Amino acid sequence: MRTALTIALALVMAGLAAVPGAAADYPAKDSDYHSYPEMVSHIKQVAAKHPGLVRVFSIGKSHQGRKIWAAEVSDKVGVDEGEPEVLFDGLHHAREHLSAELPIYILDMLTNQYGKATDLGKRVTKLVNQRRTWIVFMVNPDGLQYDLTGNPYRSWRKNRQPTPGTNKLGTDLNRNWGYQWGCCGGSSGKPSAWNYRGPKAWSAPEVRALRDFVKSRAVGGSQRIRTHITFHTAGELVLWPYAYTYKDLPADMTALDLATFRAMGKAMARTNGYKAKQSSSLYPSDGDMIDWMYARQRIFSFTFELYPTGGGTPKHWYPPDEVIGRENRRNRDAILYLMGKASCPYQALGTNSAKNNCGPLFDDFEIWRGWKANPRGTDTATDGRWVRGDPQKSPLQLGSAVSGKSVLVTGRLPGHDVDGGVTTIRSPYFTVPASGKATVRLKYWVGMGASTSAADGFTVRLVDKDGKIVKILRKINGGKGRKLKPAWTFLSSAAPAGHGGQRLAIELKVVDSGKENTVEAAVDQVRVVAS
Ligand code: 0X9
Ligand code: ZN
Ligand code: CA
């Protein structure tokens, strides 16, 4: 009796264990597609074959505990050489099978072409040597494996995470990102909906894993990843932000960046025959990955909707495996273009833009890029210290920005001018080109009331790695009843000779020595360019 029971129990348990353990697979007719376990074994093989070029690792786990696999491709793999970085990801949506093949293709193409003497081989070799490429293969492995349990498939889109307080399951991973989450009717709050946004932003572990990986690439306030494609199907589209609004140029995008998105999008679409347009013009959505990537990280982030045109039915999600190779190769030049532009996306606008925007330092102050307040620990101001943000207008403060909506300003709100002493802030250190020829360009304004003293004022200076002042680029003093109405003013000043290859930084200083004086200043669009 006892033995029989034990045996029966063992059989039952073996049977139960076999269900979650058994890996669902593609049917024979689609066997060239990769299931999750096939993808894992493939990328591990590639890494084993190219140990100097490829490292595979997991960025975190899915809801059901599958590892979300990623690869780094670079010469000197695993070493941070400070190179520009690129990110590709696929399969936010389970049923979009081709979107999981593109990331695998990128890994294969880069490793197969590396070191070859053909034109393509040379192009790839140069990019692999000069970039650090990150590939996240399947953002939604649980969803895919579930989709494969259908006959043949289940048209499943979301992840497999239960929604607390309901008997529903699954969050749309491309509605769960935390920028403008649920803002605008571009997602559903209904747990059963195909585009359910989740109970809160970042509720899906898959989305958090990808977010945390991207954030981990911001080194010292500077995001190393500059360009990105997230692969979806279908529609044959190249889409740029934003998805949450129809506005081409909302306040959270700069005119320069919009022009760059358009130029890059159109250039890529010329190579693959897709249509390039703003994401929302397909239909608006909120909590979309590329909106967060651009708004919060200022990454030039694109959604590719792959083959075929149109969308929304099994025919669009499940093209036969015969098309995989052709549709992968169709996107090769767009991928290489995007990798090329990671050194400075503004190159996409031509040589003038590259000259003006692609130097050793660029800051439009739309996100925090690592300036250091009170770098010498000697600041004494009790109010109106330097902050980054959207300034509010007051009699001696402009409410405008040169780019986007934010600037670096002494006190963002009215009634908060500099008081009680000194406030300083220092840019990240940059390397002067070997030629020694570099020019600092920025826009600034200064506002001063009539009662300032000669000790009050605004200074822009270059400092070396020890904090020693290398050059005063501008100095504006108060005193003698001098009033200054704020107005955006252009400053362009060359670094003094003899600093080629050295690390320098820009320091801004504002002094208000007496409490009753009003002194305000702001800067925007700071650039150091080779001259
Ligand atoms: O709805 C999505 O997340 C994407 N389309 S899909 O058919 N692959 O699901 C579109 C992503 C871009 N966002 C918008 N067009 N709003
Ligand atoms: Zn999709
Ligand atoms: Ca700005």
Coordinates of C-alpha atoms and ligand atoms in Angstrom, one line a residue:
M1 CA 0.0 0.0 0.0
R2 CA 2.6 2.4 1.1
T3 CA 4.9 1.4 -1.8
A4 CA 2.1 1.7 -4.3
L5 CA 1.3 5.2 -3.0
T6 CA 4.9 6.2 -3.2
I7 CA 5.2 5.0 -6.7
A8 CA 1.9 6.7 -7.7
L9 CA 3.1 9.9 -6.0
A10 CA 6.4 9.7 -7.8
L11 CA 4.7 9.3 -11.1
V12 CA 2.4 12.2 -10.5
M13 CA 5.3 14.4 -9.5
A14 CA 7.4 13.3 -12.5
G15 CA 4.4 14.2 -14.7
L16 CA 4.0 17.6 -13.1
A17 CA 7.6 18.3 -13.3
A18 CA 7.6 17.4 -17.0
V19 CA 5.1 20.1 -17.8
P20 CA 7.0 23.3 -16.8
G21 CA 10.3 21.6 -17.6
A22 CA 9.4 20.6 -21.2
A23 CA 10.5 23.3 -23.5
A24 CA 7.9 24.3 -26.1
D25 CA 9.3 24.3 -29.6
Y26 CA 8.6 25.6 -33.0
P27 CA 6.8 23.2 -35.3
A28 CA 8.9 21.5 -38.1
K29 CA 7.7 23.9 -40.8
D30 CA 9.1 26.9 -38.8
S31 CA 12.1 25.1 -37.3
D32 CA 14.5 27.9 -38.5
Y33 CA 13.0 30.2 -35.8
H34 CA 14.6 30.1 -32.4
S35 CA 12.7 29.1 -29.3
Y36 CA 14.1 30.5 -26.1
P37 CA 16.3 27.4 -25.3
E38 CA 17.6 27.3 -28.9
M39 CA 18.5 31.0 -28.7
V40 CA 20.4 30.4 -25.4
S41 CA 22.4 27.5 -26.8
H42 CA 23.1 29.4 -30.0
I43 CA 24.4 32.5 -28.4
K44 CA 26.5 30.5 -26.0
Q45 CA 28.1 28.7 -28.9
V46 CA 28.9 31.9 -30.7
A47 CA 30.5 33.3 -27.5
A48 CA 32.5 30.1 -27.1
K49 CA 33.7 30.4 -30.7
H50 CA 34.6 34.1 -30.4
P51 CA 35.8 34.6 -26.8
G52 CA 37.7 37.7 -27.7
L53 CA 34.7 39.4 -29.3
V54 CA 31.6 38.2 -27.5
R55 CA 30.5 37.8 -23.9
V56 CA 27.0 36.6 -23.0
F57 CA 25.3 37.4 -19.7
S58 CA 21.9 37.8 -18.2
I59 CA 20.4 41.2 -17.4
G60 CA 17.9 39.7 -15.0
K61 CA 15.0 37.3 -14.9
S62 CA 11.5 37.1 -16.4
H63 CA 8.4 36.7 -14.2
Q64 CA 8.7 32.9 -14.5
G65 CA 12.4 33.0 -13.7
R66 CA 13.9 32.7 -17.2
K67 CA 17.2 34.6 -17.7
I68 CA 17.0 37.5 -20.0
W69 CA 20.1 37.0 -22.1
A70 CA 22.3 39.7 -23.5
A71 CA 25.6 39.8 -25.4
E72 CA 28.4 42.3 -25.6
V73 CA 30.2 42.5 -28.9
S74 CA 33.5 44.4 -29.1
D75 CA 37.2 43.9 -29.6
K76 CA 38.6 43.8 -26.0
V77 CA 35.2 42.5 -24.9
G78 CA 34.5 43.1 -21.2
V79 CA 36.8 46.1 -21.1
D80 CA 35.4 49.6 -20.8
E81 CA 37.4 51.6 -23.3
G82 CA 35.1 54.5 -23.1
E83 CA 33.8 53.7 -26.6
P84 CA 30.4 54.8 -27.9
E85 CA 27.8 52.2 -27.2
V86 CA 24.8 50.8 -29.2
L87 CA 21.8 48.7 -28.0
F88 CA 19.5 46.4 -29.9
D89 CA 16.7 44.4 -28.4
G90 CA 13.9 42.2 -29.6
L91 CA 10.7 40.5 -28.6
H92 CA 8.9 42.8 -26.2
H93 CA 5.9 41.1 -27.7
A94 CA 5.7 37.3 -27.6
R95 CA 4.0 36.7 -30.9
E96 CA 6.3 38.9 -32.9
H97 CA 8.6 36.0 -33.8
L98 CA 10.8 37.8 -36.4
S99 CA 11.7 40.4 -33.8
A100 CA 13.7 37.7 -31.9
E101 CA 15.6 36.7 -35.1
L102 CA 17.1 40.2 -35.8
P103 CA 19.1 40.3 -32.5
I104 CA 20.5 36.8 -33.2
Y105 CA 21.3 37.8 -36.8
I106 CA 23.2 40.9 -35.5
L107 CA 25.4 38.7 -33.3
D108 CA 26.0 36.3 -36.1
M109 CA 26.7 38.9 -38.7
L110 CA 29.1 41.0 -36.6
T111 CA 31.1 37.9 -35.5
N112 CA 31.1 36.2 -39.0
Q113 CA 32.2 39.4 -40.8
Y114 CA 34.8 40.5 -38.3
G115 CA 38.3 40.4 -39.8
K116 CA 37.2 39.6 -43.3
A117 CA 38.9 41.5 -46.2
T118 CA 35.7 42.2 -48.1
D119 CA 34.2 45.7 -48.0
L120 CA 31.5 44.5 -45.6
G121 CA 34.1 42.7 -43.5
K122 CA 36.2 45.9 -43.2
R123 CA 33.1 48.0 -42.3
V124 CA 32.1 45.5 -39.6
T125 CA 35.6 45.2 -38.3
K126 CA 36.0 48.9 -37.8
L127 CA 32.6 49.2 -36.1
V128 CA 33.3 46.3 -33.8
N129 CA 36.7 47.8 -32.9
Q130 CA 35.3 51.3 -32.3
R131 CA 32.0 50.6 -30.6
R132 CA 30.6 48.5 -27.7
T133 CA 27.5 46.8 -28.9
W134 CA 24.9 45.4 -26.6
I135 CA 22.2 42.9 -27.8
V136 CA 19.2 41.9 -25.6
F137 CA 17.8 38.8 -27.4
M138 CA 14.4 38.1 -26.0
V139 CA 12.8 40.7 -23.6
N140 CA 9.8 38.4 -23.2
P141 CA 10.9 34.8 -23.0
D142 CA 7.9 33.6 -20.9
G143 CA 5.5 35.0 -23.5
L144 CA 7.3 33.3 -26.4
Q145 CA 7.4 29.9 -24.7
Y146 CA 3.7 30.2 -24.0
D147 CA 2.9 31.3 -27.5
L148 CA 4.7 28.2 -28.8
T149 CA 2.4 25.9 -26.8
G150 CA -0.5 26.8 -29.2
N151 CA -1.4 24.9 -32.4
P152 CA 0.7 26.2 -33.9
Y153 CA 0.7 29.5 -31.9
R154 CA -1.5 31.4 -29.5
S155 CA -1.2 35.0 -30.7
W156 CA 0.0 35.9 -27.3
R157 CA 1.5 39.4 -26.9
K158 CA 2.1 40.2 -23.2
N159 CA 4.3 38.7 -20.5
R160 CA 2.9 35.9 -18.2
Q161 CA 2.7 37.9 -15.0
P162 CA -0.6 37.6 -13.1
T163 CA -2.3 40.9 -12.2
P164 CA -2.9 41.1 -8.5
G165 CA -6.5 41.2 -7.4
T166 CA -7.7 39.7 -10.7
N167 CA -7.7 36.3 -12.4
K168 CA -6.1 37.9 -15.5
L169 CA -2.6 37.4 -16.6
G170 CA -0.1 39.5 -18.7
T171 CA 1.2 43.0 -19.0
D172 CA 2.1 44.7 -22.3
L173 CA 5.8 45.3 -21.9
N174 CA 5.7 48.2 -24.4
R175 CA 3.2 50.0 -22.2
N176 CA 4.9 49.5 -18.9
W177 CA 7.9 51.9 -19.2
G178 CA 7.9 54.7 -16.7
Y179 CA 7.8 57.8 -18.9
Q180 CA 4.3 59.3 -19.4
W181 CA 3.0 55.9 -18.2
G182 CA -0.7 55.7 -18.8
C183 CA -0.8 59.4 -19.6
C184 CA -2.8 59.7 -22.7
G185 CA -5.2 57.0 -23.6
G186 CA -2.4 55.1 -25.4
S187 CA -2.7 52.0 -23.2
S188 CA -5.4 50.2 -21.3
G189 CA -6.0 50.0 -17.6
K190 CA -8.1 46.8 -18.1
P191 CA -6.0 43.7 -17.1
S192 CA -7.6 41.6 -19.9
A193 CA -6.7 44.1 -22.6
W194 CA -4.1 43.4 -25.2
N195 CA -2.3 46.6 -24.4
Y196 CA -2.7 46.5 -20.5
R197 CA -0.2 48.8 -19.0
G198 CA 0.2 46.9 -15.7
P199 CA -0.9 48.1 -12.2
K200 CA 1.9 50.6 -12.1
A201 CA 4.9 51.8 -14.2
W202 CA 7.8 49.3 -14.0
S203 CA 5.6 46.5 -12.6
A204 CA 7.0 44.0 -15.1
P205 CA 10.3 42.5 -14.1
E206 CA 11.4 42.2 -17.8
V207 CA 11.0 45.9 -18.2
R208 CA 12.8 46.7 -15.0
A209 CA 15.7 44.5 -16.0
L210 CA 16.2 46.3 -19.3
R211 CA 15.8 49.7 -17.7
D212 CA 18.4 48.9 -15.0
F213 CA 20.8 47.6 -17.7
V214 CA 20.4 50.9 -19.7
K215 CA 20.9 52.9 -16.5
S216 CA 24.0 51.0 -15.6
R217 CA 25.6 52.3 -18.8
A218 CA 25.4 55.9 -17.6
V219 CA 29.0 56.4 -16.3
G220 CA 29.6 59.6 -14.3
G221 CA 26.3 61.1 -15.5
S222 CA 27.2 60.4 -19.1
Q223 CA 25.1 57.8 -20.9
R224 CA 27.4 55.6 -23.1
I225 CA 24.6 54.2 -25.2
R226 CA 23.9 56.7 -27.9
T227 CA 21.7 54.8 -30.4
H228 CA 19.2 52.0 -30.1
I229 CA 16.7 49.9 -32.0
T230 CA 13.9 47.9 -30.4
F231 CA 12.6 45.3 -32.9
H232 CA 8.9 44.6 -33.3
T233 CA 6.6 43.2 -36.1
A234 CA 4.9 44.2 -38.3
G235 CA 4.5 47.2 -40.6
E236 CA 7.9 47.8 -42.3
L237 CA 8.3 51.0 -40.4
V238 CA 11.2 53.0 -38.8
L239 CA 9.6 55.0 -35.9
W240 CA 11.1 57.7 -33.7
P241 CA 9.8 59.3 -30.4
Y242 CA 7.4 60.3 -29.2
A243 CA 4.6 57.7 -29.1
Y244 CA 2.7 59.4 -26.3
T245 CA 1.9 62.6 -28.2
Y246 CA 1.1 63.7 -31.8
K247 CA 3.2 66.8 -31.4
D248 CA 6.3 66.7 -33.5
L249 CA 8.2 68.9 -31.2
P250 CA 6.9 68.9 -27.7
A251 CA 8.8 70.7 -24.9
D252 CA 10.6 67.4 -23.9
M253 CA 12.4 67.2 -27.3
T254 CA 14.9 69.7 -28.7
A255 CA 14.6 71.0 -32.3
L256 CA 18.1 69.7 -33.0
D257 CA 17.2 66.2 -31.8
L258 CA 14.0 66.1 -33.9
A259 CA 15.9 67.0 -37.0
T260 CA 18.5 64.3 -36.1
F261 CA 15.7 61.7 -35.6
R262 CA 14.2 62.6 -38.9
A263 CA 17.6 62.4 -40.7
M264 CA 18.6 59.1 -39.1
G265 CA 15.1 57.6 -39.6
K266 CA 15.0 58.5 -43.2
A267 CA 18.6 57.4 -43.9
M268 CA 17.8 53.9 -42.4
A269 CA 14.5 53.6 -44.2
R270 CA 16.3 54.3 -47.5
T271 CA 18.4 51.2 -46.8
N272 CA 15.6 48.7 -46.0
G273 CA 12.7 50.2 -48.0
Y274 CA 10.6 50.9 -44.8
K275 CA 8.7 54.1 -44.1
A276 CA 10.1 56.4 -41.5
K277 CA 7.8 58.5 -39.3
Q278 CA 7.0 59.5 -35.8
S279 CA 5.9 56.7 -33.6
S280 CA 2.5 58.3 -32.7
S281 CA 1.5 58.7 -36.3
L282 CA 1.1 54.9 -36.5
Y283 CA -1.1 55.2 -33.4
P284 CA -0.4 56.8 -30.0
S285 CA 0.8 54.7 -27.1
D286 CA 2.1 55.5 -23.7
G287 CA 4.6 53.7 -21.5
D288 CA 6.6 52.9 -24.7
M289 CA 10.2 52.0 -24.4
I290 CA 11.7 54.5 -26.9
D291 CA 9.9 57.4 -25.2
W292 CA 11.7 56.6 -21.9
M293 CA 15.0 56.0 -23.7
Y294 CA 15.0 59.4 -25.3
A295 CA 13.3 61.5 -22.6
R296 CA 15.3 60.1 -19.7
Q297 CA 18.5 59.0 -21.3
R298 CA 18.7 61.1 -24.5
I299 CA 19.4 58.0 -26.5
F300 CA 18.5 58.2 -30.2
S301 CA 16.1 55.3 -29.9
F302 CA 14.0 53.8 -32.8
T303 CA 11.3 51.2 -33.1
F304 CA 11.6 49.0 -36.2
E305 CA 8.4 47.3 -37.2
L306 CA 9.7 44.5 -39.4
Y307 CA 8.2 42.5 -42.3
P308 CA 5.5 42.4 -43.6
T309 CA 3.5 45.7 -44.1
G310 CA 0.3 46.1 -42.2
G311 CA -0.2 44.3 -38.9
G312 CA -2.5 42.9 -36.3
T313 CA -3.3 39.4 -37.5
P314 CA -1.5 36.0 -37.3
K315 CA -0.4 36.4 -40.9
H316 CA 1.6 39.4 -39.8
W317 CA 3.1 37.8 -36.7
Y318 CA 3.9 34.4 -38.1
P319 CA 5.6 34.7 -41.6
P320 CA 7.1 31.3 -42.6
D321 CA 10.7 30.7 -41.6
E322 CA 11.8 31.0 -45.3
V323 CA 11.7 34.8 -45.0
I324 CA 14.0 35.0 -41.9
G325 CA 17.3 35.2 -43.8
R326 CA 16.0 37.7 -46.3
E327 CA 14.4 40.0 -43.8
N328 CA 17.4 39.9 -41.5
R329 CA 19.8 40.9 -44.3
R330 CA 17.4 43.6 -45.5
N331 CA 18.1 45.4 -42.2
R332 CA 21.9 44.9 -42.2
D333 CA 22.8 48.4 -43.6
A334 CA 20.4 50.1 -41.2
I335 CA 22.0 48.3 -38.3
L336 CA 25.5 49.3 -39.4
Y337 CA 24.4 52.9 -40.0
L338 CA 23.0 53.1 -36.5
M339 CA 26.2 51.7 -35.1
G340 CA 28.2 54.2 -37.1
K341 CA 26.2 57.2 -35.7
A342 CA 26.7 56.2 -32.1
S343 CA 29.9 58.3 -31.9
C344 CA 27.7 61.4 -32.4
P345 CA 24.2 61.1 -33.8
Y346 CA 24.3 64.8 -34.9
Q347 CA 26.6 63.8 -37.7
A348 CA 23.4 62.6 -39.4
L349 CA 22.6 66.3 -40.2
G350 CA 25.8 66.8 -42.1
T351 CA 29.3 68.3 -41.7
N352 CA 28.2 71.6 -40.2
S353 CA 26.2 69.9 -37.5
A354 CA 29.1 67.5 -36.8
K355 CA 31.5 70.4 -36.5
N356 CA 29.2 72.3 -34.1
N357 CA 27.8 69.5 -32.0
C358 CA 30.3 66.6 -32.1
G359 CA 33.1 67.8 -29.9
P360 CA 34.5 66.5 -26.6
L361 CA 31.6 68.1 -24.6
F362 CA 27.9 68.6 -25.4
D363 CA 25.2 69.6 -22.9
D364 CA 21.7 70.9 -23.6
F365 CA 20.7 70.5 -19.9
E366 CA 17.6 68.5 -20.8
I367 CA 18.8 65.7 -18.6
W368 CA 21.5 65.6 -15.9
R369 CA 24.9 65.0 -17.5
G370 CA 27.2 65.1 -14.5
W371 CA 28.0 68.7 -13.6
K372 CA 29.4 69.0 -10.1
A373 CA 28.0 71.7 -7.8
N374 CA 30.3 73.4 -5.4
P375 CA 33.4 71.5 -6.8
R376 CA 35.8 73.2 -4.4
G377 CA 33.7 73.0 -1.3
T378 CA 34.0 76.8 -0.9
D379 CA 30.5 77.9 -1.9
T380 CA 28.8 80.3 0.5
A381 CA 25.5 81.3 -1.2
T382 CA 22.5 80.7 1.0
D383 CA 20.0 80.8 -1.9
G384 CA 19.9 80.7 -5.7
R385 CA 22.5 78.1 -6.1
W386 CA 23.1 76.5 -9.6
V387 CA 20.4 74.0 -10.6
R388 CA 19.4 72.3 -13.8
G389 CA 15.7 72.8 -14.7
D390 CA 13.0 74.6 -16.5
P391 CA 13.3 78.3 -15.3
Q392 CA 10.4 80.5 -14.3
K393 CA 10.3 84.0 -15.6
S394 CA 10.8 86.9 -13.1
P395 CA 12.0 90.5 -13.6
L396 CA 15.7 89.5 -13.8
Q397 CA 15.3 85.9 -15.0
L398 CA 14.4 84.6 -18.4
G399 CA 11.8 81.9 -18.6
S400 CA 13.2 80.5 -21.8
A401 CA 15.7 78.0 -22.9
V402 CA 17.9 78.0 -26.0
S403 CA 17.3 74.2 -26.5
G404 CA 14.3 72.3 -25.2
K405 CA 12.9 73.5 -21.9
S406 CA 15.8 73.3 -19.4
V407 CA 18.9 75.3 -18.6
L408 CA 21.5 75.6 -15.8
V409 CA 20.3 78.5 -13.7
T410 CA 20.9 80.2 -10.3
G411 CA 17.6 79.3 -8.7
R412 CA 14.9 78.1 -10.9
L413 CA 11.9 79.8 -9.2
P414 CA 11.1 83.6 -9.0
G415 CA 12.4 85.2 -5.7
H416 CA 15.4 82.9 -5.6
D417 CA 18.3 84.9 -6.9
V418 CA 21.8 84.3 -5.6
D419 CA 22.1 85.5 -2.0
G420 CA 24.8 85.5 0.7
G421 CA 28.0 84.8 -1.3
V422 CA 29.3 82.4 -4.0
T423 CA 27.8 79.6 -6.1
T424 CA 29.9 77.5 -8.5
I425 CA 29.4 74.5 -10.7
R426 CA 31.8 72.5 -12.8
S427 CA 31.2 70.6 -16.1
P428 CA 32.4 67.0 -16.5
Y429 CA 36.1 66.9 -17.5
F430 CA 36.7 66.6 -21.2
T431 CA 39.8 65.8 -23.2
V432 CA 41.2 68.6 -25.4
P433 CA 42.0 67.2 -28.9
A434 CA 45.6 66.3 -29.5
S435 CA 46.0 69.4 -31.8
G436 CA 45.3 71.5 -28.7
K437 CA 42.7 73.4 -30.7
A438 CA 39.3 73.5 -29.0
T439 CA 36.7 76.2 -28.7
V440 CA 34.1 76.6 -25.9
R441 CA 30.7 77.7 -27.1
L442 CA 27.7 78.4 -24.9
K443 CA 24.8 80.8 -24.4
Y444 CA 24.3 82.7 -21.2
W445 CA 22.4 85.6 -19.7
V446 CA 23.1 87.7 -16.6
G447 CA 20.5 89.7 -14.7
M448 CA 21.5 92.3 -12.1
G449 CA 19.6 94.9 -10.0
A450 CA 20.9 98.4 -9.5
S451 CA 22.4 97.9 -6.0
T452 CA 25.2 95.3 -6.9
S453 CA 28.8 95.9 -5.9
A454 CA 31.9 95.4 -8.0
A455 CA 32.5 92.1 -6.2
D456 CA 29.2 90.7 -7.6
G457 CA 29.0 89.1 -11.0
F458 CA 29.3 86.1 -13.3
T459 CA 32.4 84.3 -14.5
V460 CA 33.0 81.5 -17.0
R461 CA 36.4 79.9 -16.7
L462 CA 38.4 76.9 -17.9
V463 CA 40.1 74.9 -15.2
D464 CA 42.6 72.0 -15.3
K465 CA 42.5 68.7 -13.5
D466 CA 43.9 70.3 -10.3
G467 CA 41.3 73.0 -10.4
K468 CA 43.8 75.6 -11.5
I469 CA 42.3 78.4 -13.6
V470 CA 43.6 78.0 -17.2
K471 CA 41.6 80.9 -18.8
I472 CA 38.8 83.3 -17.9
L473 CA 36.4 83.0 -20.8
R474 CA 34.0 85.8 -19.6
K475 CA 33.6 88.0 -16.6
I476 CA 30.8 90.4 -15.9
N477 CA 30.8 92.5 -12.8
G478 CA 28.3 94.6 -11.1
G479 CA 28.7 97.9 -9.2
K480 CA 28.3 101.7 -9.9
G481 CA 24.5 101.3 -10.1
R482 CA 24.9 99.0 -13.1
K483 CA 21.7 97.3 -14.1
L484 CA 21.6 94.3 -16.5
K485 CA 18.5 93.1 -18.2
P486 CA 18.9 89.4 -19.0
A487 CA 19.3 88.5 -22.7
W488 CA 20.7 85.3 -24.2
T489 CA 24.2 86.0 -25.4
F490 CA 26.6 83.8 -27.4
L491 CA 30.0 83.1 -26.0
S492 CA 32.7 81.5 -28.2
S493 CA 36.2 81.4 -26.8
A494 CA 39.3 79.2 -27.7
A495 CA 41.2 77.2 -25.2
P496 CA 44.7 78.6 -24.7
A497 CA 47.5 76.7 -26.6
G498 CA 49.4 74.0 -24.9
H499 CA 46.7 71.8 -23.5
G500 CA 46.4 69.2 -26.2
G501 CA 45.4 65.8 -24.8
Q502 CA 44.8 67.3 -21.3
R503 CA 41.6 67.1 -19.2
L504 CA 39.9 70.4 -18.7
A505 CA 36.5 71.5 -17.4
I506 CA 34.3 74.6 -17.5
E507 CA 33.5 76.3 -14.3
L508 CA 30.6 78.8 -13.8
K509 CA 30.6 81.2 -10.8
V510 CA 28.1 83.7 -9.6
V511 CA 28.7 86.0 -6.7
D512 CA 26.3 88.1 -4.7
S513 CA 28.1 89.6 -1.8
G514 CA 25.2 91.5 -0.2
K515 CA 21.8 90.2 0.7
E516 CA 19.8 93.0 -0.9
N517 CA 21.4 92.7 -4.4
T518 CA 19.8 90.8 -7.2
V519 CA 22.1 88.6 -9.3
E520 CA 20.9 85.9 -11.6
A521 CA 22.5 83.9 -14.4
A522 CA 21.9 80.9 -16.7
V523 CA 23.6 79.0 -19.4
D524 CA 22.4 76.6 -22.0
Q525 CA 23.7 74.7 -25.1
V526 CA 27.3 74.3 -23.8
R527 CA 29.7 72.7 -26.3
V528 CA 33.4 72.2 -26.6
V529 CA 34.3 71.6 -30.3
A530 CA 37.5 71.0 -32.1
S531 CA 38.6 74.2 -33.9
Ligands
0X9_1 O1 2.1 48.8 -30.1 C1 3.3 48.7 -30.0 O2 3.9 48.6 -29.0 C2 4.1 48.7 -31.3 N1 3.4 48.0 -32.4 S1 3.2 46.4 -32.3 O3 2.3 46.0 -33.4 N2 4.6 45.7 -32.5 O4 2.8 46.0 -31.0 C3 4.3 50.1 -31.7 C4 5.5 50.7 -31.0 C5 5.6 52.1 -31.4 N3 4.6 52.9 -30.7 C6 3.6 53.5 -31.3 N4 3.5 53.4 -32.6 N5 2.7 54.1 -30.6
ZN2 ZN 5.4 44.7 -30.9
CA3 CA 18.3 73.3 -22.9

